[in-house]
Short mmCIF file of C-alpha atoms in Angstrom, two decimals:
data_model
loop_
_atom_site.label_atom_id
_atom_site.label_comp_id
_atom_site.label_asym_id
_atom_site.label_seq_id
_atom_site.Cartn_x
_atom_site.Cartn_y
_atom_site.Cartn_z
CA MET A 212 100.44 155.09 63.47
CA ASP A 213 99.53 152.18 65.65
CA ASN A 214 97.96 153.38 68.90
CA GLY A 215 97.02 149.90 70.09
CA SER A 216 98.38 148.38 73.25
CA LYS A 217 101.67 146.58 72.92
CA LYS A 218 101.37 142.82 73.23
CA PHE A 219 104.22 140.64 74.46
CA PRO A 220 105.04 137.32 72.73
CA TYR A 221 103.27 134.28 74.07
CA ALA A 222 106.58 132.64 75.03
CA LEU A 223 107.47 135.64 77.19
CA ASP A 224 104.05 135.60 78.87
CA LEU A 225 104.37 131.86 79.55
CA ALA A 226 107.89 132.23 80.93
CA SER A 227 106.81 135.05 83.25
CA SER A 228 103.82 132.99 84.46
CA LEU A 229 106.03 129.98 85.20
CA MET A 230 108.54 132.18 87.01
CA ALA A 231 105.78 133.71 89.12
CA MET A 232 104.46 130.23 89.93
CA ALA A 233 107.94 129.05 90.96
CA LEU A 234 108.37 132.08 93.24
CA LEU A 235 104.92 131.45 94.73
CA LEU A 236 105.75 127.79 95.46
CA GLY A 237 109.02 128.85 97.07
CA PHE A 238 107.17 131.35 99.24
CA MET A 239 104.61 128.71 100.23
CA TYR A 240 107.38 126.28 101.19
CA ALA A 241 109.18 128.91 103.29
CA THR A 242 106.00 129.94 105.14
CA GLN A 243 104.39 126.51 105.53
CA SER A 244 104.40 126.67 109.35
CA VAL A 245 101.78 129.44 109.09
CA LEU A 246 100.32 128.62 105.70
CA ILE A 247 99.30 125.02 106.47
CA PRO A 248 97.17 125.95 109.54
CA LEU A 249 95.68 128.80 107.50
CA LEU A 250 94.73 126.49 104.62
CA PHE A 251 93.16 123.96 106.98
CA SER A 252 91.30 126.83 108.67
CA ILE A 253 89.92 127.98 105.32
CA LEU A 254 88.60 124.49 104.59
CA ILE A 255 87.08 124.17 108.07
CA SER A 256 85.48 127.63 107.94
CA ILE A 257 83.95 126.85 104.54
CA SER A 258 82.47 123.62 105.89
CA LEU A 259 81.18 125.44 109.01
CA PHE A 260 79.60 128.34 107.11
CA PRO A 261 76.11 126.71 106.82
CA LEU A 262 76.16 126.02 110.58
CA ALA A 263 77.17 129.61 111.33
CA ARG A 264 74.35 130.88 109.10
CA LEU A 265 71.93 128.64 110.98
CA PHE A 266 72.99 130.13 114.32
CA GLU A 267 72.68 133.63 112.84
CA ARG A 268 69.12 132.89 111.72
CA LEU A 269 68.40 132.07 115.38
CA ARG A 270 69.19 135.75 116.04
CA LEU A 271 72.57 135.09 117.55
CA GLY A 272 75.29 137.62 116.84
CA LYS A 273 77.85 136.92 114.16
CA ALA A 274 80.64 136.57 116.75
CA THR A 275 78.57 134.18 118.89
CA ALA A 276 77.56 132.13 115.86
CA SER A 277 81.19 131.86 114.73
CA ILE A 278 82.38 130.80 118.18
CA LEU A 279 79.64 128.18 118.54
CA SER A 280 80.41 126.76 115.09
CA VAL A 281 84.10 126.39 115.94
CA ILE A 282 83.20 124.76 119.29
CA VAL A 283 80.97 122.24 117.48
CA ALA A 284 83.83 121.39 115.11
CA ILE A 285 86.24 120.97 118.02
CA GLY A 286 83.74 118.70 119.77
CA ILE A 287 83.35 116.45 116.71
CA ILE A 288 87.11 116.19 116.11
CA TRP A 289 87.75 115.55 119.82
CA THR A 290 85.12 112.77 119.88
CA ILE A 291 86.69 111.01 116.90
CA GLY A 292 90.16 111.36 118.41
CA TRP A 293 88.96 110.05 121.79
CA PHE A 294 87.36 107.02 120.10
CA ILE A 295 90.58 106.15 118.24
CA VAL A 296 92.77 106.58 121.34
CA HIS A 297 90.34 104.72 123.63
CA GLN A 298 90.11 101.75 121.27
CA SER A 299 93.90 101.72 120.86
CA ILE A 300 94.30 101.51 124.65
CA ILE A 301 91.82 98.62 124.85
CA ILE A 302 93.62 96.74 122.08
CA SER A 303 96.99 97.35 123.76
CA LYS A 304 95.77 95.44 126.85
CA ASP A 305 95.89 92.28 124.76
CA ALA A 306 99.30 93.21 123.37
CA SER A 307 101.11 90.30 125.05
CA ALA A 308 98.78 87.67 123.59
CA ILE A 309 98.88 89.33 120.18
CA THR A 310 102.68 89.52 120.34
CA ASP A 311 102.97 85.81 121.12
CA LYS A 312 100.76 84.93 118.16
CA MET A 313 102.71 87.28 115.87
CA ILE A 314 105.96 85.59 116.94
CA SER A 315 104.50 82.19 116.12
CA VAL A 316 103.34 83.49 112.76
CA LEU A 317 106.83 84.85 112.03
CA GLU A 318 108.37 81.53 112.99
CA ARG A 319 106.06 79.69 110.61
CA ALA A 320 106.88 82.21 107.89
CA GLN A 321 110.62 81.69 108.46
CA LEU A 322 110.17 77.92 108.26
CA TRP A 323 108.20 78.27 105.01
CA VAL A 324 110.88 80.53 103.47
CA GLU A 325 113.62 78.13 104.54
CA THR A 326 111.75 75.13 103.09
CA THR A 327 110.69 76.84 99.85
CA PHE A 328 113.70 78.99 98.95
CA GLY A 329 116.47 77.37 100.96
CA ILE A 330 117.31 80.55 102.88
CA LYS A 331 118.51 79.70 106.35
CA ARG A 332 117.10 81.37 109.42
CA THR A 333 120.52 82.72 110.36
CA ALA A 334 120.69 84.65 107.10
CA MET A 335 117.23 86.10 107.71
CA MET A 336 118.17 87.06 111.28
CA ASP A 337 121.31 88.78 109.98
CA GLN A 338 119.19 90.83 107.62
CA PHE A 339 116.79 91.77 110.41
CA ARG A 340 119.73 92.70 112.64
CA ASP A 341 121.25 94.92 109.94
CA GLN A 342 117.96 96.69 109.40
CA GLY A 343 117.58 97.18 113.15
CA ASN A 344 121.05 98.72 113.39
CA LYS A 345 120.20 101.11 110.57
CA LEU A 346 117.03 102.15 112.34
CA LEU A 347 118.92 102.74 115.57
CA SER A 348 121.54 104.82 113.79
CA ASN A 349 118.78 107.07 112.47
CA ALA A 350 116.92 107.16 115.78
CA GLY A 351 118.20 110.64 116.65
CA ALA A 352 116.96 112.13 113.41
CA MET A 353 113.63 110.31 113.79
CA VAL A 354 113.16 111.61 117.35
CA SER A 355 113.97 115.17 116.27
CA ALA A 356 111.53 114.95 113.38
CA THR A 357 108.87 113.50 115.67
CA PHE A 358 109.19 116.29 118.23
CA GLY A 359 109.19 118.81 115.38
CA SER A 360 105.95 117.30 114.07
CA ILE A 361 104.45 117.38 117.57
CA GLY A 362 105.36 121.06 117.79
CA ASN A 363 103.62 121.72 114.49
CA ILE A 364 100.57 119.76 115.66
CA LEU A 365 100.38 121.72 118.90
CA ALA A 366 100.72 124.97 116.97
CA GLY A 367 97.94 123.82 114.66
CA VAL A 368 95.70 122.94 117.60
CA VAL A 369 95.90 126.57 118.71
CA LEU A 370 96.06 128.36 115.35
CA VAL A 371 93.42 126.44 113.36
CA PRO A 372 90.46 127.20 115.69
CA LEU A 373 91.62 130.82 116.00
CA PHE A 374 91.98 131.27 112.24
CA SER A 375 88.65 129.51 111.62
CA PHE A 376 86.84 131.89 113.97
CA PHE A 377 88.24 135.01 112.32
CA LEU A 378 87.58 133.67 108.82
CA LEU A 379 83.92 133.13 109.73
CA TYR A 380 83.57 136.41 111.64
CA TYR A 381 85.32 138.59 109.04
CA ARG A 382 84.03 136.79 105.94
CA ASP A 383 82.32 139.86 104.43
CA PHE A 384 85.40 141.95 105.17
CA PHE A 385 87.56 139.51 103.19
CA ARG A 386 85.01 139.45 100.34
CA GLU A 387 85.24 143.22 100.00
CA PHE A 388 89.03 142.88 99.88
CA PHE A 389 88.70 140.83 96.70
CA PHE A 390 86.33 143.42 95.21
CA LYS A 391 88.92 146.13 95.91
CA ALA A 392 91.88 144.03 94.75
CA PHE A 393 90.20 143.25 91.40
CA ARG A 394 88.54 146.61 90.85
CA SER A 395 89.34 146.55 87.12
CA VAL A 396 87.44 143.28 86.68
CA ASN A 397 83.67 143.08 86.42
CA GLN A 398 82.55 142.85 90.06
CA SER A 399 79.81 140.36 89.27
CA LYS A 400 82.50 138.11 87.78
CA VAL A 401 84.53 138.38 91.00
CA ASP A 402 81.48 137.56 93.09
CA GLU A 403 80.60 134.62 90.84
CA THR A 404 84.15 133.22 91.10
CA LEU A 405 84.16 133.49 94.90
CA ASN A 406 80.79 131.75 95.10
CA LYS A 407 81.98 129.00 92.78
CA ILE A 408 85.13 128.42 94.87
CA TYR A 409 82.96 128.16 97.98
CA TYR A 410 80.54 125.78 96.23
CA VAL A 411 83.29 123.51 94.86
CA VAL A 412 85.25 123.28 98.13
CA GLN A 413 82.13 122.75 100.24
CA SER A 414 80.86 120.08 97.85
CA TYR A 415 84.20 118.30 98.10
CA LEU A 416 84.32 118.48 101.91
CA LEU A 417 80.72 117.47 102.55
CA GLY A 418 80.96 114.75 99.92
CA LEU A 419 84.17 113.46 101.49
CA VAL A 420 82.59 113.30 104.96
CA THR A 421 79.54 111.47 103.56
CA VAL A 422 81.68 108.98 101.64
CA MET A 423 83.87 108.39 104.71
CA GLY A 424 80.76 107.56 106.76
CA ILE A 425 79.50 105.08 104.15
CA VAL A 426 82.93 103.47 103.78
CA ALA A 427 83.26 103.14 107.57
CA ILE A 428 79.94 101.27 107.72
CA LEU A 429 80.87 98.96 104.82
CA ASN A 430 84.30 98.22 106.31
CA THR A 431 82.78 97.47 109.70
CA ILE A 432 80.09 95.18 108.26
CA GLY A 433 82.71 93.15 106.38
CA LEU A 434 84.91 92.80 109.46
CA MET A 435 81.94 91.79 111.61
CA VAL A 436 80.90 89.11 109.10
CA MET A 437 84.44 87.66 109.23
CA GLY A 438 84.38 87.75 113.04
CA ILE A 439 87.25 90.24 113.44
CA GLU A 440 87.29 91.91 116.86
CA TYR A 441 87.24 95.72 117.19
CA ALA A 442 85.52 95.97 113.81
CA TRP A 443 84.25 99.50 114.40
CA PHE A 444 87.74 100.71 115.30
CA PHE A 445 89.45 99.27 112.22
CA GLY A 446 86.58 100.22 109.90
CA THR A 447 86.50 103.83 111.14
CA LEU A 448 90.28 104.16 111.09
CA ALA A 449 90.45 102.99 107.47
CA SER A 450 87.74 105.47 106.46
CA LEU A 451 89.58 108.34 108.21
CA LEU A 452 92.67 107.46 106.20
CA MET A 453 90.66 108.35 103.10
CA LEU A 454 91.90 111.87 103.79
CA LEU A 455 94.93 110.54 101.92
CA PRO A 456 93.40 110.16 98.44
CA TYR A 457 93.83 106.90 96.49
CA ILE A 458 96.18 105.30 99.06
CA GLY A 459 94.43 105.86 102.39
CA ILE A 460 91.98 102.97 102.33
CA ALA A 461 94.70 100.63 101.03
CA ILE A 462 96.92 101.57 103.99
CA GLY A 463 93.94 101.20 106.32
CA SER A 464 93.49 97.58 105.28
CA ILE A 465 96.98 96.59 106.48
CA LEU A 466 96.30 96.99 110.23
CA PRO A 467 93.14 94.83 110.39
CA ALA A 468 94.82 92.26 108.13
CA LEU A 469 97.80 92.01 110.49
CA PHE A 470 95.43 91.85 113.45
CA ALA A 471 93.44 89.04 111.79
CA LEU A 472 96.70 87.22 111.05
CA ALA A 473 97.64 87.46 114.72
CA VAL A 474 94.35 86.49 116.37
CA LYS A 475 93.02 83.97 113.86
CA ASP A 476 94.44 80.51 113.26
CA ASN A 477 93.89 80.72 109.51
CA ALA A 478 95.69 83.15 107.18
CA TRP A 479 92.63 83.28 104.92
CA TYR A 480 91.05 85.77 107.33
CA ALA A 481 93.81 88.28 106.61
CA ILE A 482 93.41 87.68 102.87
CA GLY A 483 89.66 88.13 103.23
CA VAL A 484 90.13 91.44 105.05
CA ILE A 485 92.37 92.81 102.30
CA ALA A 486 90.01 91.53 99.59
CA TRP A 487 86.97 93.10 101.24
CA PHE A 488 88.70 96.46 101.68
CA GLN A 489 89.68 96.41 98.00
CA VAL A 490 86.05 95.74 97.07
CA VAL A 491 84.99 98.69 99.22
CA GLN A 492 87.64 100.85 97.56
CA PHE A 493 86.32 99.83 94.13
CA LEU A 494 82.76 100.68 95.15
CA GLU A 495 83.91 104.01 96.60
CA GLY A 496 85.83 105.03 93.50
CA ASN A 497 83.31 103.90 90.87
CA ILE A 498 79.87 104.14 92.49
CA ILE A 499 79.77 105.95 95.85
CA THR A 500 81.92 109.02 95.18
CA PRO A 501 80.67 109.66 91.59
CA ASN A 502 77.04 109.58 92.76
CA ILE A 503 77.58 111.77 95.84
CA VAL A 504 80.14 114.27 94.61
CA GLY A 505 79.36 113.85 90.92
CA SER A 506 80.73 116.51 88.57
CA LYS A 507 80.88 119.19 91.27
CA VAL A 508 84.62 118.65 91.69
CA SER A 509 85.80 117.80 88.18
CA ILE A 510 89.50 116.89 88.29
CA ASN A 511 90.76 114.17 85.98
CA PRO A 512 92.60 111.31 87.75
CA LEU A 513 95.96 112.04 86.12
CA MET A 514 96.03 115.64 87.34
CA ALA A 515 94.76 114.49 90.75
CA VAL A 516 97.67 112.05 91.16
CA ILE A 517 100.17 114.71 90.03
CA ALA A 518 98.65 117.22 92.47
CA ILE A 519 98.88 114.71 95.32
CA LEU A 520 102.55 113.98 94.57
CA LEU A 521 103.40 117.68 94.35
CA GLY A 522 101.44 118.40 97.54
CA GLY A 523 103.35 115.67 99.37
CA MET A 524 106.68 117.05 98.14
CA LEU A 525 105.72 120.58 99.19
CA PHE A 526 103.91 120.08 102.53
CA GLY A 527 104.39 116.41 103.41
CA LEU A 528 101.39 114.64 104.95
CA SER A 529 99.40 117.87 105.11
CA GLY A 530 100.01 118.39 101.41
CA LEU A 531 98.46 115.01 100.60
CA ILE A 532 95.27 116.09 102.38
CA LEU A 533 95.18 119.61 100.92
CA ALA A 534 96.12 118.66 97.34
CA LEU A 535 92.66 118.00 95.86
CA PRO A 536 90.70 120.95 97.35
CA LEU A 537 93.54 123.31 96.40
CA THR A 538 93.61 121.89 92.87
CA ALA A 539 89.83 122.33 92.58
CA THR A 540 90.20 125.96 93.70
CA ILE A 541 93.00 126.57 91.20
CA LYS A 542 90.81 125.13 88.42
CA VAL A 543 88.02 127.60 89.27
CA LEU A 544 90.50 130.48 89.15
CA PHE A 545 91.95 129.30 85.84
CA ASP A 546 88.47 128.99 84.34
CA ALA A 547 87.73 132.59 85.36
CA ILE A 548 90.92 134.01 83.78
CA PRO A 549 90.72 134.03 79.95
CA SER A 550 94.47 133.58 79.45
CA MET A 551 94.51 130.53 81.80
CA GLN A 552 91.34 128.77 80.63
CA ALA A 553 93.36 126.21 78.68
CA PHE A 554 95.07 125.08 81.89
CA GLY A 555 91.72 124.92 83.67
CA PHE A 556 90.51 122.71 80.82
CA LEU A 557 93.59 120.51 81.28
CA ILE A 558 92.86 119.99 84.98
CA GLY A 559 89.20 119.13 84.41
CA GLU A 560 87.73 115.81 83.37
CA PRO A 561 87.50 114.87 79.67
CA GLU A 562 84.07 115.04 78.07
CA LYS A 563 82.40 112.07 76.43
CA GLU A 564 83.38 113.28 72.99
CA HIS A 565 87.07 112.87 73.91
CA LEU A 566 86.61 109.17 74.75
CA LYS A 567 84.84 108.01 71.57
CA VAL A 568 86.50 105.74 69.04
CA ASN A 569 86.34 108.43 66.34
CA SER A 570 87.13 111.28 68.71
CA THR A 571 90.24 112.28 66.74
CA GLN A 572 88.24 112.87 63.56
CA GLU A 573 85.55 114.83 65.40
CA LEU A 574 88.22 116.93 67.12
CA LEU A 575 89.87 117.80 63.80
CA ILE A 576 86.49 118.79 62.36
CA LYS A 577 85.65 120.87 65.44
CA TRP A 578 88.81 122.94 65.14
CA GLY A 579 88.55 123.32 61.37
CA ILE A 580 91.58 121.22 60.51
CA VAL A 581 89.65 118.94 58.13
CA ARG A 582 86.40 119.38 56.25
CA LYS A 583 83.19 117.88 57.59
CA PRO A 584 81.98 114.95 55.44
CA LYS A 585 79.53 116.09 52.77
CA ILE A 586 76.09 114.54 52.93
CA GLU A 587 75.03 115.55 49.42
CA LYS A 588 73.93 112.43 47.61
CA GLU A 589 74.12 111.46 43.97
CA ILE A 590 71.87 108.90 42.26
CA LYS A 591 73.44 106.62 39.63
CA VAL A 592 70.92 104.95 37.28
CA GLU A 593 71.77 101.88 35.18
CA ILE A 594 69.30 100.65 32.50
CA ASP A 595 69.55 97.11 31.14
CA VAL A 596 67.42 96.18 28.09
CA ASP A 597 67.05 92.48 27.31
CA THR A 598 65.97 92.25 23.65
CA GLU A 599 66.16 88.48 23.48
CA ALA A 600 63.47 87.99 26.05
CA THR A 601 59.85 87.57 24.94
CA PRO A 602 58.52 90.13 25.36
CA PRO A 603 61.62 92.40 25.72
CA THR A 604 62.26 93.56 29.33
CA THR A 605 63.86 96.68 30.69
CA THR A 606 65.55 96.71 34.15
CA MET A 607 66.60 99.89 35.97
CA HIS A 608 69.16 99.85 38.86
CA TYR A 609 69.46 102.74 41.29
CA LYS A 610 72.52 103.37 43.42
CA GLU A 611 72.93 106.19 45.94
CA ILE A 612 76.48 107.53 45.96
CA HIS A 613 77.77 109.75 48.76
CA GLU A 614 80.64 112.01 47.88
CA SER A 615 82.03 111.44 51.37
CA GLU A 616 82.58 107.74 50.61
CA ALA A 617 85.41 108.49 48.23
CA ASN A 618 87.23 111.08 50.33
CA PRO A 619 85.42 111.79 53.60
CA TYR A 620 88.08 114.04 55.13
CA THR A 621 89.91 116.49 52.94
CA GLU A 622 92.09 119.35 53.96
CA LEU A 623 90.52 122.76 53.93
CA PRO A 624 91.62 124.95 51.05
CA LYS A 625 94.04 127.63 52.00
CA LYS A 626 92.67 131.13 52.00
CA LYS A 627 93.71 133.12 48.95
CA GLU A 628 95.51 136.33 49.66
CA ASP A 629 93.64 139.40 48.59
CA ASN A 630 96.02 141.06 46.13
CA SER A 631 93.50 143.48 44.81
CA SER A 632 94.52 147.09 45.28
CA ALA A 633 92.14 149.71 46.48
CA HIS A 634 91.10 152.35 43.94
#
C-alpha cells in the first residue's frame, strides 16, 4: 500500500501556476491606482533604509528617523523638479527667437524635399493639415487622459510619502508577517530571501542613481564642448530619462538636438549632439553600468526587454520604470522556490560556459546526454628494418592514438533492466 503523498502531473502544476499568474496580473491591473504608489513607496523606502538607520544610530526614535528620511527624499526630488521647471521657464523666454529659427529650418527642409523628391509644398501642407485635424479630433480624449494622469500624480504625491513612512516605521512588523505567512518553510531561508531582495533592489537603485549622475556629467561636458546653451539642463534631463531603460537616453537626445538645430546655423551641431549621446549610451551600457552594478542585478537583456514591454502594457509609463526592479525581485523569489528555480535561471544572465563555441557539446556532457571524451591513450609502434643498408639499420616509429579521435562523443548505453527475481 502506497502511503506516499499524491503528486499531480507536471502539466497540471504548470497550468495552475499560469492561471494563478494570470489572475494576479488581472488583480494588479484592476488595483493599479493603489498598487503603483505602493510599489514606488517600497522602492523609495528600501533606498532610504540606510539613511533611517543612520538617524537611529544618532539616538533618534524610529518614527523621527523615518519622518526625517522621507523629508530628505522629498527635498531631493523637489530640488530636481524645481531645477527642471526653472530652466524650462528660462528657455521659454527665448521661445519667439527659437520659433523663428525653427520656421526657417522647416522652410529649408521643405525646399530640400521639393528639390530632391519633387514633392510640392502644397502636398506637404495638406498632409500637415490632415494630421492637425486628426489631433484636434482627439483633443477631448487627450485632455481627459491628461487630467486623469494629473489626478494620479497628485494622488501619488500624497500617498507615496505616506506609504514610505509606514514602510520604514513598520519594517520589523512586516518582516514578522512573512515569518508567520511562511511558517512551514525554514525561517532562516525566509530571512535570507528577504535580505537578498533588499540587497538586489538597493543595489539596483543606488547603482542607477550613480550611473545617472555620471551620465549627466558626460552629457553636459559634450554639450558644453559643442557650445550648446543650457547644457546642464539638457544633460540632466537626458540622464533622468534613464528611468526608462534602454530608450530614455535616446529620447533625451532629441530635445538638445532640436534645440541645436534651432539656435545654430549649421545642422552638424544637431548631428554631433545625437552622436555624442549615443557614445555616452554605449559607455553606460558596456562600461559604466557593468562596473557599478556588476552582477548584483543579473537579468539577461532579452528578459529585461520583455519585462519592460509587459510593464508598459500593464502600468503604462510607471510600468516602464518599475519593470526591472520588479523582475529582479521575482528572480530572487524564483531562485528561493525549488519548483520555480528553472524560471529564475531563465531570467538570469547566461554564464560564460553558455557562450563558448563548443558550449553545446559541454552542455550535453554536463547533463549526461553524451559520454565525455576518453583520455586513455594507446601507443602504436612500427619497426622498419633495412637489410640492404651497410650495416643494417632498424627504425622504430611511435604514434600516440587517442580513442576519442575516432568517436569522441558516443551515446550513453541504456541501462539494462534488472530482470532478476528475488529469492
